[in-house]
Amino acid sequence: MEAKAVFGLRVLVPFGRNKHYIGIIARRHDEKPTGYVVKDIEQLLDDQPVLLPAQYQLWQWISEYYMSPIGEVYKAAMPAGLKAEEGYKPRTETFVRLTKPYQNEQALHIALNMLSRAAKQQEAFIAYLQLSGWDMVDFSKCEDCPAIAEITREELMNTTGANVATLSQLVKRGLLETYEVEVGRLNDGGEPHFENAKVLNAPQQEAYNQILFSFMKKNVTLLHGVTSSGKTEIYIQLILHELELHRQVLFLMPEIALTVQMMERLQRVFGNRLGIYHSKYSDAERVEIWQKQLSKNPYDVILGARSAVFLPFQRLGLVIVDEEHETSYKQQDPAPRYHARSAAIMLSSIVNSEQLTVNREPKVLLGTATPSLETYHNAKAGKYGLVELKERYQGIELPEIQVVDTKDLQRRKMMNGPFSPLLLARVREALDCGEQAILFQNRRGWAPMVECKQCGWVPRCAHCDVSLTLHRSMNQLTCHYCGNTYQIPNECPACGSKELQGKGYGTEKIEDQIRDILPEARISRMDLDTTRTRNAYERIISDFGSGRTNLLIGTQMISKGLDFSKVSVVGIINADSLLNQPDFRAYEHAYMMMAQVSGRAGRQGKRGLVILQTKQPDLKVIQQVVQNDYLGLYRDLIAERQMFCYPPYHRLIYVYLKHKSDTTVQTASMELGARLRQWFGGRVLGPDKPSVARVKTLSIRKLVLKLENGIDLPKVRHYLALAQQQLLTDKRYASLQVYYDVDPL
């Protein structure tokens, strides 16, 4: 193997007597290892490297900077099919369809009558007809028949709460049939049509020119453009510019939901030169994209969520990070807890022109209507270039935002559940006029908690220190931290009362109540529960975009960059749930989310309206949202950050300790805190209990390091590792977990 074993090849290596792992050759050397027995590599698995030098340098940087073992980075970066000894198999998915005998109007009526005594089966059958489009078919006019959509079994179950047994009964009755479809094949987007790119208007052209000019001086540029200013068209022109110079582009987006809509826009221009990469794609497909990027004919443009930053690029010229402010770019669990924006900036600096045979270093464009404070500070300080786009596309005005004082309305008993009279009136008007509306509530499920009306008992997770969320469609209580589910109790175990009620509103309850108030509305819901499959995202967005549904209810997924031409009203149900968070970034994140979701209104042809419901209408941040005053928000928050030693003036590192015993984790955290104070002094805060102090049966403590800019970070990491090493030599802490969150969000 000696001549063949080179950097970047996968190898099969033995561990212990029976275990085998796949590793990657990272270095060849002549230094004989000492202190342990060296085993032979058993097998070379590749003819060509699966890892490029620039990728490996990025892995090393992520491992070092975010204090995560490089094995964790390898695990996050590589598709599972390249890490498994048996390779990968294409995945199949089960779809359902209407059987041929029932594909006519009379037979459908018979089917519905057959199911009149089987409520769950009837509900699932009707849902299938609605999702697939059979309910819209005018059998008397074939030309009016819509295309019948393919529906996965999982999507139907997610939508209705039905289980496999219910669907099996429908199959047994001969109404529906199931069939398998191989998913995960690379999509062929057809030939590119560069002529489909729209011509930029004057403000867009000016911004485009400024970006190119900025790239001559800076490697990173911020495009600060108001919502609906046409940033996407500028991105497309920049991509075309890179393609002319035979360079590749990485286009990052924070949410999979966004990539669905953006994919359609980019495919119209770039066709089969565009590849899509995110976690909802099957592993087989991700392996194939990885291998295609290493081939002689790679995709020129990759559109993807944060994990796409790990793909191999042979001639990268530009990275676009759209909605750069989004917290979804930060990986939380498991490790490595990296930020894709920072990783993209580092990748561009690692990749140099010698490696890629392009005539300059790759550039990074950060685009957003609401920049993160750190990014805007870097732009103002001259570290990044800054280009501003202050006009909406085609002169559309920013939406009018009307603030509703729900505290006053509740006192006067004028609220209809979570809805103000003004919100209901404006949504009804919009739907009556053939327009669309969006309702934003950043809580999923039916109710965030259940409470006994008599004694106040609240069901809590047995494994985590949190109350359980009620999901009525699934008829169960769920822990949103560990995923465990529980039966809804018939009576309170504390006092025996049967008066148990849901407190608060999740998207599921919002949907249910708005159906009662507006029965004519065609409603869809977008949250984690309704988007568990890749097809579900596409279906919800397609249905709303085409007008099959006219009222969209959702969590933060709907706040980010989605473009629907007929949305005239947006309702923010409860702004206070965003503002009242125990986090120094609460107002920053709340402003961003409210400004972004407001930007979905009035995108083509007329000014939109936003109804913002809050119990705190006099808060300054609410007025800043109304006036679209980002600079005012920035000035207020940046002064606070400087005063209290927060980013961008200080770096934060959170140190977490976990153990089954609360006493042990408390003792260990006190000891670790004392060790760290020997080196860092008053820069160490804690230990303290986080807001959720027990997850998956493990008790948690948290230490905070506030480090001034300019401090020697490698030395900081060395001392942290040393303190951890010293702590773990104590036998009491043998099963203690210690991990780090660098630059937490």
XYZ file of C-alpha atoms in Angstrom:
745
model
C 0.000 0.000 0.000
C 2.958 2.322 0.541
C 2.919 3.905 -2.879
C -0.858 4.286 -2.880
C -1.485 5.492 0.695
C -1.681 9.271 0.349
C -3.397 12.121 2.173
C -7.195 12.115 1.972
C -7.770 8.398 1.324
C -10.119 6.401 3.552
C -8.649 3.337 5.226
C -10.025 0.453 7.263
C -8.224 0.194 10.600
C -8.498 -2.357 13.451
C -9.282 -1.317 17.033
C -9.143 -3.916 19.790
C -9.838 -7.524 18.840
C -13.011 -7.237 16.819
C -13.684 -3.585 16.042
C -12.945 -1.879 12.757
C -13.238 1.801 11.934
C -12.924 3.927 8.832
C -10.296 6.629 9.139
C -8.744 9.153 6.764
C -5.023 9.488 6.141
C -4.147 12.943 7.471
C -0.320 12.798 7.266
C 2.539 10.621 6.023
C 5.720 10.702 8.103
C 8.814 8.745 9.168
C 8.511 9.242 12.929
C 8.153 5.834 14.577
C 5.423 5.917 17.268
C 6.510 4.841 20.759
C 4.610 3.718 23.833
C 2.049 1.550 22.069
C 1.786 -1.284 19.552
C 1.243 -0.100 16.003
C -1.257 -2.112 13.964
C -1.343 -2.365 10.206
C -3.917 -0.618 8.059
C -6.101 -3.447 6.767
C -7.451 -1.932 3.576
C -7.365 1.153 1.377
C -10.959 2.026 0.472
C -10.409 4.625 -2.269
C -8.372 5.164 -5.405
C -8.652 8.948 -5.099
C -8.735 11.181 -1.975
C -12.166 11.978 -0.549
C -10.779 14.964 1.350
C -9.013 18.045 -0.031
C -6.209 19.823 1.861
C -8.262 23.011 2.297
C -11.135 21.009 3.795
C -8.819 19.343 6.283
C -7.380 22.733 7.276
C -10.941 23.930 7.920
C -11.582 20.826 10.067
C -8.436 21.576 12.072
C -9.485 25.200 12.587
C -13.006 24.203 13.708
C -11.562 21.562 16.063
C -9.143 24.026 17.611
C -11.307 27.158 17.711
C -14.506 25.488 18.953
C -12.587 23.149 21.288
C -14.030 19.967 19.816
C -12.070 16.770 18.984
C -11.316 16.519 15.278
C -13.165 13.186 15.253
C -16.352 15.115 16.070
C -15.659 17.436 13.133
C -15.087 14.433 10.840
C -18.372 12.963 12.069
C -20.295 16.181 11.317
C -18.591 16.895 8.007
C -18.595 13.568 6.153
C -21.807 11.934 4.885
C -22.576 8.764 6.860
C -22.152 6.599 3.752
C -18.457 7.561 3.555
C -17.905 6.677 7.220
C -19.622 3.274 7.256
C -17.713 0.098 6.402
C -20.602 -1.258 4.335
C -20.859 1.911 2.257
C -24.283 3.321 1.453
C -27.515 2.079 -0.055
C -30.048 4.243 -1.855
C -32.992 4.916 0.445
C -36.578 4.231 -0.571
C -39.632 6.048 0.695
C -43.211 4.769 0.922
C -45.789 6.789 -1.018
C -49.585 6.463 -1.046
C -52.001 6.995 -3.912
C -55.677 6.589 -4.754
C -56.472 3.201 -6.298
C -57.784 3.273 -9.887
C -61.372 2.136 -9.096
C -61.872 5.261 -6.963
C -60.474 7.802 -9.421
C -63.921 9.126 -10.337
C -66.479 11.358 -8.635
C -69.145 8.726 -7.904
C -66.641 6.253 -6.456
C -65.161 8.935 -4.180
C -68.623 9.662 -2.731
C -69.090 5.935 -2.117
C -65.673 5.771 -0.417
C -66.497 8.666 1.909
C -69.824 7.034 2.837
C -68.016 3.740 3.529
C -65.810 5.560 6.040
C -68.598 7.436 7.831
C -68.290 5.165 10.888
C -64.471 5.134 10.890
C -63.672 8.726 11.822
C -59.863 8.409 11.845
C -59.801 6.604 8.506
C -62.161 9.163 6.996
C -60.029 12.042 8.298
C -56.860 10.489 6.826
C -58.602 9.777 3.500
C -59.943 13.346 3.184
C -56.500 14.725 4.086
C -54.972 12.598 1.317
C -57.494 13.955 -1.210
C -56.677 17.532 -0.160
C -52.882 17.093 -0.141
C -52.781 15.303 -3.485
C -55.207 17.634 -5.278
C -57.960 15.070 -5.947
C -60.437 17.283 -4.045
C -59.886 20.067 -6.627
C -60.550 17.893 -9.670
C -63.564 18.928 -11.746
C -64.383 15.540 -13.305
C -66.703 17.163 -15.848
C -63.869 19.286 -17.263
C -60.650 17.429 -17.847
C -58.775 20.611 -18.717
C -59.405 21.868 -15.168
C -57.769 18.821 -13.593
C -54.770 19.908 -11.514
C -51.635 17.803 -11.467
C -52.058 15.110 -8.817
C -49.231 15.409 -6.302
C -47.313 12.420 -4.969
C -47.741 12.075 -1.198
C -45.455 10.160 1.143
C -46.960 7.961 3.850
C -44.973 9.875 6.492
C -46.261 13.220 5.248
C -49.862 11.982 5.433
C -49.264 10.694 8.957
C -47.650 13.988 10.023
C -50.535 16.009 8.611
C -53.345 13.988 10.186
C -51.793 12.411 13.249
C -52.884 9.043 11.800
C -50.811 5.952 12.530
C -49.665 3.076 10.290
C -52.624 0.926 11.384
C -55.140 3.552 10.173
C -53.483 3.777 6.773
C -53.220 -0.025 6.578
C -57.015 -0.219 6.967
C -57.480 2.201 4.048
C -55.154 -0.004 1.974
C -57.013 -3.140 3.093
C -60.323 -1.590 2.007
C -58.796 -0.984 -1.429
C -59.146 2.826 -1.273
C -55.444 3.658 -1.108
C -52.370 1.729 -2.174
C -48.726 2.134 -1.171
C -45.700 2.039 -3.435
C -41.953 2.456 -2.935
C -39.908 5.209 -4.592
C -36.127 5.344 -4.520
C -35.163 8.766 -3.196
C -31.785 10.379 -3.088
C -30.896 10.367 -6.776
C -29.146 13.485 -8.004
C -31.657 15.828 -9.570
C -31.098 16.940 -13.148
C -32.094 20.592 -13.313
C -31.885 20.681 -17.109
C -29.755 22.969 -19.224
C -28.778 26.355 -17.729
C -30.669 29.402 -19.038
C -28.600 32.411 -18.057
C -31.001 34.623 -20.014
C -33.616 33.935 -17.293
C -31.637 36.125 -14.881
C -33.519 39.387 -14.375
C -31.936 42.682 -15.388
C -30.995 44.668 -12.289
C -32.724 47.977 -11.642
C -30.670 51.106 -10.873
C -30.349 50.639 -7.055
C -29.526 46.931 -7.501
C -26.945 47.677 -10.203
C -25.334 50.288 -7.978
C -25.166 47.785 -5.087
C -23.728 45.100 -7.435
C -20.986 47.487 -8.606
C -20.196 48.514 -5.030
C -19.860 44.847 -3.990
C -17.360 44.135 -6.788
C -15.445 47.289 -5.849
C -15.506 46.299 -2.164
C -14.145 42.829 -3.052
C -11.079 44.526 -4.543
C -10.205 45.759 -1.033
C -11.949 43.410 1.429
C -12.411 39.649 1.542
C -15.749 39.953 3.377
C -18.543 42.371 2.482
C -21.917 42.950 4.150
C -24.902 43.632 1.888
C -27.410 45.382 4.165
C -30.614 45.496 2.133
C -34.152 46.037 3.408
C -36.618 43.148 3.052
C -37.812 42.640 -0.531
C -35.065 44.865 -1.966
C -34.088 42.205 -4.509
C -30.913 40.844 -2.900
C -31.473 37.485 -4.632
C -31.173 39.050 -8.104
C -27.861 40.607 -7.057
C -26.690 37.203 -5.824
C -27.600 35.649 -9.193
C -25.584 38.288 -11.093
C -22.599 37.736 -8.788
C -22.826 33.968 -9.381
C -22.928 34.539 -13.161
C -19.824 36.720 -12.807
C -18.002 33.902 -10.963
C -19.090 31.297 -13.515
C -17.690 33.412 -16.350
C -14.330 33.224 -14.575
C -14.691 29.414 -14.086
C -15.036 29.689 -10.312
C -17.435 27.858 -8.008
C -19.962 29.423 -5.619
C -21.242 28.210 -2.254
C -24.658 29.710 -1.392
C -25.573 29.153 2.271
C -29.070 29.554 3.694
C -30.129 29.111 7.331
C -33.245 26.951 6.860
C -34.114 24.012 4.629
C -37.497 25.666 3.997
C -35.687 28.560 2.316
C -33.574 26.332 0.086
C -36.767 24.877 -1.415
C -37.951 28.244 -2.738
C -34.470 29.502 -3.607
C -33.746 26.259 -5.481
C -36.614 26.969 -7.886
C -35.320 30.502 -8.567
C -31.725 29.391 -9.078
C -32.617 26.332 -11.157
C -34.411 28.528 -13.699
C -31.052 30.195 -14.357
C -28.355 27.628 -13.540
C -30.132 24.346 -14.333
C -27.915 21.285 -13.860
C -24.963 23.406 -12.760
C -26.718 23.774 -9.380
C -26.439 21.188 -6.577
C -28.489 21.110 -3.370
C -27.058 19.856 -0.070
C -28.754 19.670 3.329
C -29.746 17.232 6.054
C -33.202 16.384 4.636
C -31.534 14.797 1.588
C -30.896 11.090 1.881
C -27.418 9.922 2.765
C -27.031 8.293 -0.647
C -27.648 11.630 -2.320
C -25.223 13.469 -0.049
C -22.527 10.881 -0.807
C -23.114 11.339 -4.523
C -22.904 15.137 -4.293
C -19.677 14.829 -2.273
C -18.197 12.520 -4.908
C -19.406 14.751 -7.743
C -17.662 17.734 -6.127
C -14.412 15.731 -6.210
C -14.918 14.715 -9.860
C -13.794 16.452 -13.056
C -17.335 17.763 -13.531
C -18.452 19.216 -10.166
C -21.455 21.440 -9.567
C -20.527 25.087 -10.134
C -23.067 26.305 -7.580
C -23.961 24.582 -4.313
C -27.060 25.742 -2.420
C -27.348 24.379 1.079
C -27.783 24.736 4.807
C -24.822 25.069 7.199
C -23.370 21.573 6.589
C -22.678 22.516 2.933
C -19.632 24.465 4.154
C -17.892 21.080 4.574
C -18.217 20.044 0.907
C -15.094 19.775 -1.259
C -14.549 22.714 -3.654
C -11.838 22.639 -6.285
C -12.026 26.260 -7.495
C -14.116 28.184 -4.982
C -14.509 31.867 -5.847
C -17.402 33.159 -3.757
C -19.386 32.244 -0.643
C -22.790 33.886 -0.154
C -24.200 33.698 3.373
C -27.827 34.800 3.051
C -29.722 35.924 6.181
C -26.336 35.996 7.909
C -27.904 37.064 11.219
C -29.778 33.792 11.624
C -29.074 31.718 14.731
C -29.686 28.519 12.677
C -26.153 28.896 11.299
C -24.823 27.954 14.758
C -24.694 24.225 15.441
C -25.875 23.502 18.993
C -25.863 19.748 19.633
C -23.947 17.592 19.082
C -20.389 18.928 18.785
C -18.725 20.616 16.972
C -20.683 23.740 17.982
C -19.464 25.738 14.986
C -20.956 28.801 13.299
C -21.286 28.302 9.537
C -20.754 32.024 8.872
C -17.414 31.985 10.704
C -16.477 28.671 9.061
C -17.275 30.129 5.603
C -15.096 33.176 6.260
C -12.272 30.940 7.475
C -12.667 28.609 4.460
C -12.264 31.555 2.106
C -9.033 32.578 3.827
C -7.663 28.995 3.867
C -8.318 28.377 0.175
C -5.691 30.237 -1.822
C -5.249 30.934 -5.511
C -2.321 28.480 -5.918
C -4.485 25.535 -4.919
C -7.445 26.510 -7.012
C -5.895 28.094 -10.097
C -8.218 31.071 -9.749
C -6.834 34.577 -9.891
C -7.797 35.743 -6.416
C -8.778 34.524 -2.960
C -12.426 33.519 -2.565
C -14.679 36.311 -1.302
C -17.550 36.169 1.187
C -20.788 38.143 0.856
C -22.999 38.392 3.959
C -26.551 39.393 3.059
C -29.388 40.434 5.377
C -31.992 43.072 6.185
C -31.129 42.854 9.900
C -27.387 42.279 10.440
C -26.149 40.669 13.632
C -24.555 43.279 15.893
C -21.144 41.652 15.534
C -21.272 41.724 11.731
C -22.514 45.326 11.560
C -19.846 46.380 14.064
C -17.157 44.736 11.885
C -18.524 46.555 8.841
C -18.635 49.918 10.632
C -15.108 49.385 11.958
C -13.821 48.754 8.404
C -12.974 45.076 8.915
C -15.697 44.165 6.379
C -16.899 46.102 3.380
C -20.416 47.588 3.653
C -22.938 47.996 0.837
C -26.451 49.250 1.572
C -29.645 48.754 -0.438
C -32.350 50.956 1.066
C -35.134 50.692 -1.509
C -37.591 47.847 -1.934
C -37.817 46.296 -5.397
C -40.084 48.191 -7.829
C -40.632 50.958 -5.271
C -42.919 48.918 -2.984
C -43.253 50.598 0.412
C -42.196 48.873 3.611
C -45.251 47.470 5.400
C -47.326 49.537 7.782
C -46.980 48.121 11.298
C -49.890 48.619 13.692
C -49.230 47.809 17.352
C -52.085 46.270 19.356
C -52.040 46.481 23.176
C -53.317 43.019 24.147
C -53.064 43.772 27.876
C -55.636 46.552 27.513
C -57.868 44.415 25.261
C -57.766 41.509 27.725
C -58.746 43.855 30.545
C -61.725 44.984 28.459
C -62.475 41.337 27.515
C -62.173 42.108 23.795
C -59.671 39.394 22.823
C -60.918 36.310 20.989
C -58.443 33.799 22.439
C -55.023 35.009 21.235
C -56.512 37.166 18.456
C -57.311 40.874 18.638
C -60.423 42.190 16.806
C -58.164 44.216 14.474
C -56.089 41.171 13.487
C -59.160 39.045 12.742
C -60.808 41.850 10.760
C -57.732 42.486 8.594
C -57.089 38.767 7.951
C -60.753 38.289 6.987
C -60.593 41.292 4.619
C -57.422 39.968 2.981
C -58.887 36.508 2.386
C -62.166 38.009 1.073
C -60.140 40.020 -1.466
C -58.320 36.916 -2.739
C -55.119 37.836 -0.887
C -53.114 35.816 1.636
C -52.133 36.195 5.284
C -49.441 34.832 7.587
C -49.759 34.296 11.345
C -46.500 34.016 13.292
C -46.323 32.224 16.660
C -42.918 31.009 17.803
C -44.215 28.009 19.788
C -45.157 24.674 18.250
C -47.603 22.135 19.633
C -51.053 22.797 21.088
C -50.033 24.379 24.394
C -46.591 24.931 25.976
C -47.802 23.376 29.232
C -50.734 21.652 30.938
C -51.919 22.753 34.368
C -54.385 21.472 36.959
C -57.014 24.174 37.444
C -57.496 23.220 41.110
C -53.976 22.838 42.553
C -51.645 24.117 39.815
C -49.854 20.788 39.213
C -47.930 20.761 35.914
C -46.738 17.524 34.201
C -42.968 17.548 33.785
C -40.512 15.327 31.923
C -39.079 12.470 33.984
C -35.662 13.000 32.380
C -35.473 16.801 31.965
C -36.177 19.814 34.132
C -38.969 21.139 31.854
C -42.742 21.081 31.589
C -44.242 18.953 28.819
C -45.805 20.401 25.683
C -49.296 19.254 24.700
C -49.600 17.978 21.112
C -53.301 17.336 20.611
C -53.076 15.985 17.050
C -50.832 13.188 18.350
C -52.833 13.025 21.613
C -49.734 13.086 23.794
C -47.408 15.215 25.909
C -43.910 15.706 24.507
C -40.608 16.878 25.949
C -38.996 19.242 23.438
C -35.563 18.578 24.965
C -35.231 14.781 24.959
C -38.170 13.853 22.702
C -39.841 11.521 25.223
C -43.626 11.273 24.959
C -46.237 10.692 27.682
C -49.933 9.878 27.858
C -52.187 12.809 28.757
C -53.404 12.083 32.327
C -57.162 11.783 32.887
C -56.876 13.348 36.312
C -54.374 15.289 38.401
C -52.132 12.881 40.366
C -51.704 15.528 43.073
C -55.355 16.323 43.905
C -57.474 14.007 41.745
C -59.158 16.850 39.849
C -60.177 16.150 36.266
C -59.859 19.837 35.322
C -56.565 19.766 33.414
C -56.141 22.511 30.836
C -53.541 23.653 28.331
C -51.896 26.991 29.125
C -50.671 29.258 26.350
C -50.811 28.863 22.594
C -48.759 26.807 20.172
C -49.122 26.813 16.383
C -51.385 23.753 16.528
C -53.880 25.542 18.797
C -53.666 28.735 16.725
C -54.554 26.673 13.652
C -57.478 24.978 15.405
C -58.974 28.216 16.729
C -58.593 30.155 13.487
C -60.418 27.318 11.671
C -63.412 27.882 13.952
C -63.326 31.658 13.443
C -62.584 31.598 9.678
C -64.001 28.310 8.395
C -63.602 29.466 4.790
C -59.816 29.876 5.143
C -57.546 27.325 3.447
C -54.948 26.841 6.165
C -51.483 25.301 6.239
C -49.050 25.136 9.129
C -45.249 25.186 8.986
C -43.378 24.083 12.081
C -41.095 21.242 13.154
C -44.064 18.871 13.479
C -45.363 19.385 9.930
C -41.992 19.463 8.138
C -40.310 16.242 9.163
C -39.752 15.204 5.542
C -38.127 17.018 2.649
C -41.349 16.704 0.635
C -43.347 18.406 3.385
C -41.387 21.665 3.032
C -41.909 21.664 -0.709
C -45.612 20.866 -0.419
C -46.414 23.605 2.124
C -44.460 26.265 0.232
C -45.826 25.159 -3.146
C -49.427 25.122 -1.901
C -49.139 28.599 -0.395
C -47.207 29.998 -3.371
C -49.788 28.687 -5.855
C -52.787 29.851 -3.778
C -54.081 26.375 -2.860
C -53.823 27.616 0.718
C -54.284 31.255 1.690
C -53.468 31.368 5.401
C -50.053 30.182 6.621
C -49.427 29.662 10.340
C -45.896 29.001 11.507
C -42.917 29.399 13.776
C -39.660 31.193 12.946
C -39.385 29.046 9.782
C -41.779 31.430 8.030
C -39.876 34.570 9.049
C -36.867 34.032 6.815
C -36.711 35.221 3.250
C -39.735 33.388 1.854
C -41.240 35.319 -1.061
C -45.010 35.149 -1.647
C -46.567 37.726 -3.956
C -50.113 37.834 -2.523
C -49.385 38.203 1.213
C -51.000 41.468 2.325
C -51.372 40.863 6.091
C -48.956 39.427 8.660
C -49.953 38.879 12.275
C -47.369 38.601 15.052
C -49.503 36.843 17.678
C -47.341 37.377 20.765
C -44.262 39.584 20.537
C -43.694 39.261 24.298
C -42.644 35.611 24.021
C -39.681 36.849 21.937
C -38.808 39.797 24.187
C -39.037 38.138 27.595
C -36.071 35.789 27.255
C -33.263 35.559 29.874
C -30.590 36.381 27.293
C -28.501 39.483 26.584
C -29.365 39.034 22.892
C -33.155 38.878 23.495
C -33.967 42.322 22.020
C -31.577 41.825 19.098
C -33.148 38.484 18.179
C -36.699 39.765 18.784
C -36.122 42.794 16.531
C -34.666 40.612 13.793
C -37.493 38.092 13.901
C -40.245 40.723 13.938
C -38.590 42.766 11.172
C -38.062 39.661 9.044
C -41.589 38.302 9.453
C -42.968 41.794 8.770
C -41.006 41.802 5.533
C -43.214 38.992 4.188
C -46.090 41.498 3.822
C -46.818 43.542 0.689
C -44.057 42.184 -1.468
C -45.552 42.878 -4.900
C -47.972 45.549 -6.032
C -49.202 47.092 -2.765
C -48.165 48.097 0.733
C -48.597 45.347 3.297
C -49.950 45.515 6.814
C -48.452 43.973 9.962
C -50.479 43.596 13.171
C -48.020 43.345 16.071
C -49.692 42.139 19.279
C -47.918 42.874 22.574
C -48.579 43.660 26.224
C -45.643 46.116 26.176
C -46.411 48.582 23.334
C -44.268 51.353 24.887
C -41.010 49.373 24.743
C -38.413 51.191 22.669
C -37.579 48.071 20.652
C -41.259 47.811 19.550
C -41.117 51.368 18.225
C -37.826 50.572 16.454
C -39.543 47.646 14.684
C -42.451 49.935 13.673
C -40.068 52.580 12.291
C -37.651 50.028 10.753
C -34.966 51.766 12.805
C -32.109 49.249 12.794
C -29.527 51.987 13.441
C -31.392 53.100 16.563
C -31.449 49.520 17.839
C -27.750 49.108 17.016
C -26.761 52.294 18.876
C -28.749 51.292 21.981
C -27.508 47.718 22.137
C -23.862 48.369 21.226
C -23.562 50.819 24.159
C -24.998 48.163 26.511
C -22.658 45.505 25.164
C -19.619 47.697 25.749
C -20.723 48.604 29.259
C -21.357 45.002 30.357
C -18.460 43.320 28.501
C -20.410 41.394 25.860
C -19.732 40.741 22.148
C -18.522 42.359 19.965
C -16.218 43.908 22.613
C -15.608 40.642 24.459
C -15.630 36.989 23.403
C -17.729 34.486 25.319
C -16.948 30.852 26.064
C -19.515 28.789 27.949
C -18.159 25.753 29.811
C -20.784 23.082 30.510
C -20.494 20.189 32.964
C -22.935 17.248 33.009
C -23.332 14.350 35.427
C -26.105 12.044 36.654
C -25.546 13.256 40.222
C -26.525 16.876 40.897
C -24.199 16.953 43.921
C -21.232 15.669 41.881
C -21.733 18.163 39.061
C -22.069 21.010 41.574
C -18.809 20.035 43.322
C -16.971 19.562 40.021
C -18.153 22.911 38.661
C -17.034 24.698 41.844
C -13.592 23.071 41.563
C -13.266 23.880 37.861
C -14.355 27.466 38.468
C -11.710 27.841 41.194
C -8.967 26.447 38.903
C -9.953 28.772 36.048
C -9.984 31.827 38.336
C -6.329 31.165 39.135
C -5.556 32.020 35.495
C -8.462 34.207 34.360
C -9.513 35.955 37.574
C -12.734 37.968 37.315
C -13.241 36.915 33.690
C -14.854 33.721 35.055
C -18.529 33.851 36.092
C -20.360 31.019 37.826
C -20.882 28.153 38.139
C -24.604 28.550 37.798
C -27.600 26.435 36.794
C -28.769 27.138 33.237
C -32.498 27.832 32.690
C -32.963 24.107 31.959
C -30.733 22.454 34.560
C -31.402 18.773 33.761
C -31.653 17.167 30.313
C -31.814 13.415 29.552
C -31.298 12.596 33.273
C -28.043 14.600 33.408
C -27.714 17.600 35.740
C -25.982 20.619 34.199
C -23.816 23.495 35.434
C -22.435 26.349 33.404
C -19.379 28.607 33.705
C -18.992 31.749 31.596
C -15.695 33.220 30.393
C -15.732 36.843 29.217
C -12.522 37.485 27.299
C -11.519 40.907 26.019
C -10.647 41.243 22.337
C -6.947 40.771 21.665
C -6.451 38.123 24.359
C -4.243 35.167 23.360
C -6.938 32.611 22.421
C -4.578 29.624 21.893
C -3.300 30.189 25.432
C -6.900 30.412 26.734
C -7.714 27.086 25.075
C -4.548 25.547 26.538
C -5.513 26.569 30.096
C -9.088 25.347 29.651
C -7.867 21.951 28.422
C -5.333 21.781 31.277
C -7.984 22.582 33.914
C -10.301 19.930 32.454
C -7.478 17.370 32.379
C -6.593 18.059 36.030
C -10.241 17.818 37.087
C -10.843 14.499 35.337
C -7.912 12.814 37.098
C -10.158 12.708 40.189
C -11.953 9.322 40.253
C -15.177 10.973 41.479
C -15.456 12.648 38.091
C -14.745 9.612 35.897
C -18.133 9.881 34.147
C -18.273 13.701 34.168
C -18.890 15.339 30.771
C -17.215 18.670 30.065
C -17.756 20.557 26.826
C -17.465 24.086 25.444
C -19.635 26.497 23.487
C -17.373 29.111 21.896
C -19.102 32.301 20.666
C -22.514 31.049 21.868
C -25.783 32.446 20.475
